[in-house]
Coordinates of C-alpha atoms in Angstrom, one line a residue:
Chain A
M1 CA 6.9 73.1 128.4
N2 CA 5.9 76.5 127.1
G3 CA 6.0 78.2 130.9
H4 CA 7.6 81.0 132.3
P5 CA 11.5 80.9 132.5
Q6 CA 12.5 79.1 135.4
L7 CA 15.3 81.8 136.1
N8 CA 15.3 85.3 136.5
E9 CA 18.7 85.3 134.7
D10 CA 17.2 84.1 131.7
F11 CA 15.7 87.5 130.6
D12 CA 19.1 89.1 131.0
L13 CA 20.9 86.7 129.1
Y14 CA 18.2 86.9 126.4
A15 CA 18.7 90.9 126.5
L16 CA 22.3 90.2 126.1
G17 CA 22.0 88.3 123.2
A18 CA 23.7 85.1 124.9
L19 CA 20.8 82.5 124.5
E20 CA 20.8 80.7 121.1
G21 CA 19.1 77.7 119.6
E22 CA 16.6 75.9 121.6
E23 CA 16.7 78.3 124.8
K24 CA 16.1 81.5 122.8
Q25 CA 13.4 80.1 120.7
A26 CA 11.2 78.5 123.8
L27 CA 11.5 82.0 125.2
E28 CA 10.4 84.1 122.3
V29 CA 7.6 81.5 122.0
H30 CA 6.7 82.4 125.7
L31 CA 7.2 85.8 125.3
R32 CA 4.5 86.2 122.6
S33 CA 1.6 85.0 124.9
C34 CA 3.0 86.5 128.4
T35 CA 3.1 90.4 128.9
D36 CA 4.6 89.6 132.5
C37 CA 7.5 88.2 130.7
R38 CA 7.7 90.9 128.2
R39 CA 8.0 93.5 131.2
K40 CA 10.8 91.6 132.6
V41 CA 12.6 91.6 129.0
E42 CA 12.0 95.2 129.2
E43 CA 13.6 95.5 132.7
A44 CA 16.5 93.3 131.4
R45 CA 17.4 95.3 128.4
G46 CA 17.1 98.1 130.7
R47 CA 19.9 96.4 133.1
V48 CA 21.7 95.3 130.3
A49 CA 21.8 98.6 128.3
L50 CA 23.6 100.0 131.7
L51 CA 26.5 98.0 130.6
A52 CA 27.4 100.7 127.7
L53 CA 28.3 103.1 130.8
A54 CA 31.4 100.9 131.1
A55 CA 33.1 101.9 127.9
P56 CA 35.9 104.1 128.4
P57 CA 34.5 107.7 128.0
E58 CA 35.1 109.4 124.5
V59 CA 34.2 112.5 123.4
P60 CA 32.6 112.5 119.6
P61 CA 34.5 115.1 117.0
R62 CA 32.6 118.3 116.8
Q63 CA 32.0 117.7 113.1
I64 CA 29.9 115.1 113.8
R65 CA 27.3 117.4 115.6
D66 CA 27.6 120.0 112.6
R67 CA 27.2 117.2 110.1
L68 CA 23.9 115.8 111.5
L69 CA 22.4 119.5 112.1
R70 CA 23.0 120.2 108.5
Q71 CA 21.5 116.5 107.8
I72 CA 18.4 117.4 109.4
H73 CA 18.0 120.7 108.5
A74 CA 17.7 119.6 105.1
K75 CA 15.5 116.8 105.8
P76 CA 12.8 118.2 108.0
V77 CA 10.7 115.8 109.9
E78 CA 7.9 114.1 108.2
Q79 CA 4.6 115.9 109.0
P80 CA 1.1 114.6 107.8
P81 CA 0.4 116.1 104.3
P82 CA -2.4 118.4 104.1
P83 CA -3.7 116.8 100.9
L84 CA -7.4 117.6 100.2
A85 CA -6.8 121.2 98.2
A86 CA -5.2 119.4 95.5
F87 CA -8.1 117.2 95.1
R88 CA -10.4 119.7 94.2
R89 CA -9.5 120.2 90.5
W90 CA -10.1 116.9 89.9
P91 CA -13.3 115.7 88.1
R92 CA -16.1 114.7 90.8
P93 CA -16.5 111.0 90.0
A94 CA -12.7 110.5 89.7
F95 CA -12.6 112.3 93.0
A96 CA -15.2 110.1 94.7
L97 CA -13.6 107.3 93.5
L98 CA -10.5 108.0 94.7
L99 CA -11.9 108.9 98.2
A100 CA -13.8 105.7 98.2
T101 CA -10.3 103.8 97.4
I102 CA -8.8 105.7 100.2
L103 CA -11.2 105.2 102.7
L104 CA -11.5 101.1 101.9
A105 CA -7.6 101.0 102.1
I106 CA -7.6 102.7 105.7
A107 CA -10.5 100.4 106.7
T108 CA -8.7 97.5 105.2
A109 CA -5.6 98.6 107.2
L110 CA -7.5 99.1 110.4
L111 CA -9.1 96.0 110.3
V112 CA -5.8 94.4 109.8
F113 CA -4.2 96.0 112.7
Q114 CA -7.4 95.2 114.8
N115 CA -7.7 91.4 113.9
G116 CA -3.4 91.4 115.0
R117 CA -4.3 93.1 118.3
L118 CA -7.2 90.6 118.9
S119 CA -5.2 87.8 118.0
R120 CA -2.8 88.6 120.6
R121 CA -5.1 89.5 123.1
V122 CA -7.0 85.8 122.4
S123 CA -3.7 84.2 123.1
E124 CA -2.7 86.1 126.3
L125 CA -6.1 85.2 127.6
Q126 CA -5.9 81.5 126.6
A127 CA -2.4 81.4 128.1
A128 CA -4.2 83.3 131.5
A129 CA -6.8 80.9 131.4
L130 CA -5.1 77.7 131.2
Q131 CA -3.1 79.1 134.3
Q132 CA -5.9 79.8 136.2
Q133 CA -7.3 76.3 135.3
E134 CA -4.2 74.6 136.6
E135 CA -4.4 76.6 139.9
T136 CA -8.2 75.8 140.3
E137 CA -7.3 72.1 140.0
R138 CA -4.7 72.0 142.3
A139 CA -6.7 73.9 145.0
R140 CA -9.7 71.4 144.1
S141 CA -7.1 68.3 144.6
V142 CA -5.8 69.7 147.7
L143 CA -9.7 70.3 149.5
E144 CA -10.6 66.8 147.9
V145 CA -7.8 65.1 150.1
L146 CA -8.9 67.0 152.9
T147 CA -12.5 66.4 152.9
A148 CA -12.9 63.0 151.0
P149 CA -14.5 60.6 153.8
D150 CA -12.2 57.7 152.4
T151 CA -9.4 59.9 152.9
L152 CA -6.9 58.3 155.6
Q153 CA -6.2 60.5 158.7
V154 CA -3.2 59.7 160.4
T155 CA -1.8 61.8 163.1
L156 CA 1.8 61.6 164.3
V157 CA 2.5 62.0 167.6
S158 CA 6.0 61.2 169.7
G159 CA 5.8 57.7 171.1
A160 CA 4.0 58.4 174.3
A161 CA 1.7 55.9 175.4
Q162 CA -1.6 57.8 175.3
P163 CA -2.1 60.2 172.5
L164 CA -2.9 63.6 173.5
P165 CA -5.9 65.5 172.0
L166 CA -4.6 68.0 169.0
G167 CA -6.0 70.4 166.6
K168 CA -4.8 72.3 163.7
T169 CA -6.5 75.2 162.3
F170 CA -6.0 77.0 158.9
Y171 CA -7.3 80.5 158.9
N172 CA -7.4 82.9 156.5
S173 CA -9.4 86.5 157.5
R174 CA -10.4 87.0 153.9
K175 CA -11.0 83.1 153.1
G176 CA -12.2 81.1 155.8
L177 CA -11.2 78.4 158.4
L178 CA -10.6 74.7 158.5
F179 CA -10.2 72.9 161.7
Y180 CA -9.1 69.4 162.3
A181 CA -9.0 67.8 165.8
A182 CA -7.5 64.5 166.9
N183 CA -7.5 62.0 170.0
L184 CA -10.4 63.9 171.5
P185 CA -12.4 62.1 174.0
A186 CA -16.0 61.4 173.1
L187 CA -18.4 63.4 175.1
P188 CA -22.0 62.4 176.5
P189 CA -24.8 63.6 174.5
D190 CA -25.7 66.4 176.3
Q191 CA -22.3 67.8 175.7
T192 CA -20.3 69.2 172.4
Y193 CA -17.2 70.5 171.4
Q194 CA -17.3 74.4 170.5
L195 CA -14.3 76.0 168.8
W196 CA -13.5 79.6 169.4
L197 CA -11.9 82.6 167.2
V198 CA -10.2 84.6 169.9
P199 CA -9.9 88.1 168.1
A200 CA -6.9 90.6 168.4
E201 CA -9.2 92.4 170.3
G202 CA -12.8 91.6 172.1
N203 CA -14.6 88.7 173.0
P204 CA -14.1 85.2 171.4
V205 CA -16.2 84.6 168.5
S206 CA -18.2 81.1 168.0
A207 CA -16.5 79.0 165.0
G208 CA -18.7 76.4 165.2
I209 CA -19.6 73.1 167.4
F210 CA -18.3 69.6 166.3
T211 CA -18.6 66.0 167.7
A212 CA -15.8 63.7 168.0
D213 CA -16.4 60.5 165.9
P214 CA -15.2 57.4 167.5
K215 CA -11.6 57.5 166.8
G216 CA -11.6 60.8 168.5
D217 CA -11.4 62.9 165.4
G218 CA -13.3 66.1 164.4
A219 CA -13.5 68.9 161.9
V220 CA -15.1 72.2 161.4
L221 CA -15.0 73.5 157.9
L222 CA -15.4 77.0 156.7
P223 CA -17.9 78.2 159.3
V224 CA -19.6 81.2 159.2
L225 CA -17.5 83.9 160.7
P226 CA -17.6 87.9 160.7
P227 CA -15.2 88.7 157.9
G228 CA -11.6 90.0 158.1
V229 CA -11.4 89.4 161.9
A230 CA -7.5 89.1 163.0
A231 CA -7.0 86.0 165.1
K232 CA -5.0 86.1 168.1
A233 CA -5.8 82.4 169.0
F234 CA -7.9 79.3 168.6
A235 CA -9.7 77.3 171.5
V236 CA -12.0 74.3 171.8
T237 CA -14.1 74.4 174.7
V238 CA -16.6 71.7 176.1
E239 CA -20.2 73.2 176.0
P240 CA -23.8 72.1 176.5
A241 CA -25.3 70.6 173.5
G242 CA -26.0 73.0 171.1
G243 CA -23.4 75.8 171.9
V244 CA -23.1 78.8 173.5
T245 CA -22.6 82.2 172.6
Q246 CA -19.2 82.8 174.6
P247 CA -17.2 80.0 176.2
T248 CA -18.1 78.7 179.6
G249 CA -16.7 75.4 179.8
P250 CA -13.2 73.9 180.2
K251 CA -10.7 74.6 177.4
V252 CA -9.6 71.2 176.0
L253 CA -7.5 72.8 173.2
I254 CA -5.7 76.1 172.5
G255 CA -3.5 77.5 170.1
V256 CA -1.9 81.0 170.0
V257 CA -1.5 82.5 166.6
S258 CA 2.5 83.0 166.5
Chain B
M1 CA 7.6 127.3 115.7
P2 CA 10.6 125.1 114.5
S3 CA 13.9 126.9 115.4
R4 CA 16.9 126.9 113.3
G5 CA 19.3 127.4 116.4
T6 CA 21.8 125.3 117.7
G7 CA 22.0 126.3 121.2
A8 CA 21.3 123.7 123.8
E9 CA 19.1 123.9 127.0
P10 CA 20.3 121.9 129.4
H11 CA 17.5 121.8 131.8
A12 CA 14.4 120.6 129.6
A13 CA 13.2 117.2 130.0
D14 CA 14.1 114.2 127.6
L15 CA 10.1 113.9 127.0
V16 CA 9.6 117.6 126.5
L17 CA 12.5 117.5 124.1
V18 CA 11.4 114.6 122.1
R19 CA 7.9 116.3 122.0
R20 CA 9.5 119.2 120.3
V21 CA 11.5 117.1 117.8
V22 CA 8.4 115.6 116.6
D23 CA 7.2 119.2 115.8
G24 CA 10.5 119.8 114.1
D25 CA 12.0 121.7 116.4
E26 CA 16.2 121.1 115.4
T27 CA 17.2 123.2 119.0
A28 CA 15.7 120.2 120.7
L29 CA 17.4 117.4 118.7
A30 CA 20.5 119.5 119.2
T31 CA 19.9 119.5 123.1
L32 CA 19.2 115.8 123.3
Y33 CA 22.7 115.2 120.9
D34 CA 24.5 116.8 123.6
R35 CA 22.9 115.0 126.3
Y36 CA 23.7 111.6 125.0
A37 CA 26.0 112.0 122.1
G38 CA 29.0 111.1 124.5
V39 CA 27.6 107.9 125.9
V40 CA 26.5 106.8 122.6
Y41 CA 29.8 107.2 120.9
S42 CA 31.6 105.7 123.5
V43 CA 29.9 102.2 123.5
V44 CA 30.0 102.4 119.7
L45 CA 33.8 103.1 119.4
R46 CA 34.5 100.3 122.3
I47 CA 32.7 97.6 120.2
L48 CA 33.8 98.9 116.8
R49 CA 37.3 100.4 117.7
D50 CA 36.9 102.3 114.7
P51 CA 36.3 105.9 115.1
G52 CA 35.3 106.7 111.2
A53 CA 32.4 103.7 111.7
A54 CA 31.4 104.9 115.1
E55 CA 30.8 108.3 113.8
E56 CA 28.8 107.4 111.1
I57 CA 26.5 105.1 113.5
L58 CA 26.5 107.8 116.0
Q59 CA 25.0 110.3 113.4
D60 CA 22.7 108.1 112.1
I61 CA 21.0 107.1 115.5
F62 CA 20.3 110.4 116.1
Y63 CA 19.4 111.2 112.3
Q64 CA 16.8 108.3 113.0
L65 CA 15.5 109.9 116.0
W66 CA 14.8 113.1 113.9
R67 CA 13.0 111.1 111.3
N68 CA 11.1 108.9 113.6
A69 CA 10.5 110.7 116.8
S70 CA 6.5 110.3 116.5
N71 CA 7.0 106.6 116.7
F72 CA 9.1 107.1 120.0
D73 CA 6.5 106.4 122.7
P74 CA 8.3 107.7 126.0
A75 CA 5.9 105.6 128.3
R76 CA 7.2 102.3 126.6
G77 CA 11.0 103.2 127.2
T78 CA 13.1 106.1 128.2
L79 CA 15.0 107.9 125.6
P80 CA 18.5 107.0 126.7
G81 CA 17.7 103.1 127.1
W82 CA 16.2 103.2 123.7
L83 CA 19.8 105.1 122.3
L84 CA 22.0 102.4 124.2
V85 CA 20.5 99.6 122.9
S86 CA 20.2 101.1 119.5
A87 CA 23.6 102.1 119.8
R88 CA 25.0 98.7 120.9
N89 CA 23.0 96.8 118.2
R90 CA 23.8 99.1 115.6
A91 CA 27.7 98.8 116.3
I92 CA 27.4 94.7 117.0
D93 CA 25.6 94.2 113.6
R94 CA 28.4 96.1 111.8
L95 CA 31.1 94.4 113.7
R96 CA 29.3 91.1 112.9
R97 CA 28.7 92.4 109.2
R98 CA 25.3 91.3 109.7
N99 CA 22.5 93.3 108.1
P100 CA 21.4 96.0 110.4
D101 CA 18.2 95.0 112.5
T102 CA 15.3 96.5 110.8
T103 CA 13.2 96.1 114.1
E104 CA 10.8 99.2 114.6
L105 CA 11.9 101.9 117.3
A106 CA 9.0 101.2 119.3
E107 CA 9.4 97.4 119.3
Q108 CA 12.6 97.3 121.1
S109 CA 11.1 99.0 124.3
V110 CA 13.4 99.1 127.3
A111 CA 12.7 99.7 130.8
L112 CA 15.5 101.4 132.7
P113 CA 16.0 100.5 136.5
F114 CA 17.4 104.5 136.8
N115 CA 16.8 107.4 135.6
L116 CA 19.5 107.7 133.2
E117 CA 18.6 111.4 132.1
A118 CA 19.6 112.5 135.6
A119 CA 22.1 109.8 136.4
I120 CA 24.2 110.3 133.0
A121 CA 24.6 114.2 133.5
Q122 CA 26.1 113.3 137.1
N123 CA 28.2 110.9 135.9
Q124 CA 27.4 108.6 139.5
L125 CA 25.8 105.7 137.6
M126 CA 29.1 105.2 135.3
S127 CA 31.2 104.6 138.0
R128 CA 28.7 102.4 139.7
V129 CA 28.7 100.0 136.8
K130 CA 32.3 100.0 136.4
A131 CA 32.6 99.0 140.1
A132 CA 30.3 96.5 139.8
L133 CA 32.1 94.9 137.1
A134 CA 35.4 95.4 138.5
K135 CA 34.2 93.3 141.4
L136 CA 33.8 90.1 139.3
P137 CA 35.7 87.7 139.0
P138 CA 38.1 87.9 135.8
A139 CA 36.4 84.6 134.0
Q140 CA 32.9 86.1 134.4
R141 CA 33.7 89.7 133.4
E142 CA 35.5 88.3 130.4
A143 CA 32.5 86.5 129.6
L144 CA 30.0 89.5 130.2
E145 CA 32.0 91.6 128.0
L146 CA 32.4 89.2 125.1
A147 CA 28.5 88.7 125.1
Y148 CA 28.0 92.8 125.5
F149 CA 30.9 94.2 123.6
Q150 CA 31.3 91.5 121.0
G151 CA 28.0 90.1 120.7
L152 CA 28.6 86.5 121.3
T153 CA 26.2 84.0 122.3
H154 CA 27.3 81.2 124.6
S155 CA 28.6 79.0 122.1
E156 CA 30.5 81.5 120.4
I157 CA 32.0 82.6 123.5
A158 CA 33.1 78.9 124.4
Q159 CA 34.5 78.9 121.0
R160 CA 36.5 82.4 121.4
T161 CA 37.9 81.3 124.9
G162 CA 38.0 77.5 124.3
E163 CA 36.2 76.9 127.5
P164 CA 33.3 74.1 127.6
L165 CA 30.2 75.7 127.0
G166 CA 28.6 74.4 130.5
T167 CA 31.5 76.3 131.8
V168 CA 30.8 79.6 129.7
K169 CA 27.2 79.4 130.8
T170 CA 27.7 79.2 134.4
R171 CA 30.1 82.1 134.4
L172 CA 27.8 84.3 132.4
R173 CA 25.0 83.2 134.7
A174 CA 26.9 84.0 137.6
A175 CA 27.9 87.0 136.0
V176 CA 24.5 88.6 135.3
Q177 CA 23.0 87.6 138.7
W178 CA 25.7 89.6 140.1
L179 CA 24.7 92.7 137.8
R180 CA 21.0 92.0 138.9
R181 CA 22.0 92.5 142.6
E182 CA 24.7 95.4 141.9
L183 CA 22.3 97.5 139.6
N184 CA 19.0 97.4 141.5
P185 CA 18.0 100.9 142.0

């Protein structure tokens, strides 16, 4: 598998130089396409570098500093060359040709560089896309199990003779709400079950009406709700058919957000 | 603007000094040398145990900094991080008689968990690293030191210590886990 290392210490072991053979190769191949893991290697290198501080402190002999300063004084930092003045003496066509060659070389170098950058970018994006696809597929599978008509719904209860009504809510204030109920008694046609989101502040918000099927199961999937409401509790009441704006009937289910 | 002086300015930040080195300021390089030559020399000497070779590498690392300072991107790794990584790499290469790693200056980027610039000046981090190592079980510590100061891989440590490879891997992993915990900012 060409995935992220399973354990974070792998980055430190790599930075330390202890990894070898396939382990090392696999990580290096992965690093080429994963910026996140490259950053982790940089961090691991920094951490491992601190081990240098465990070396017994020694003072370098003074003459090394003098030698270094003489050495750098003799060889100044490379500055970009100030070129064009020298070319003025060249005959015009030769100069033009030279200039064209230089420009062509620069353009080629830039293209090669650009190409390298683009291919790196492409492989990063490919890896990201692959990961996203996997995530989407997983999300879809979860949803399919939940919503497919032929999905078996088995509610597990303690061995009491008469199963009690129960409901389960999955609520995410940004993404929406899923609600399933089981063991609900059937209602007369002029009544309905209504799900309520009880916000941390303010009145209950209707999260939709639903009926129980002959087995007593019911569901509300992704009802329209005002966005970003913090929930304190969820409740199901029995209301007149068509639902009401504020709960009036008896509560049959209630769940407080813990 | 380039100055020939050799006096050191203890308070200028690394970043500022590196920029001045790019401009050819010899004083700035001298200041960086005064700041970091001690830790660089210590680790190289600990690895090689040969003062002559350690001095040579020390001088060369700072000479490389002088020649290539413009390639050094401070955003990608702090200077002390780069110096320590290069010092160790060069010393291990010499120890193992390998050709020096020709990796470009900028490619070996290092992200340090601490502000080494300040910590090295105050010696505080040194005692913290030493304390972290001292608390390791001796066998884990030995494995870690063989990896860091001798540049040995898992199987080379196993060979050196006569322990099974699996044992060495477990020990080194535990040692590294410990470091991750102890050396978090």
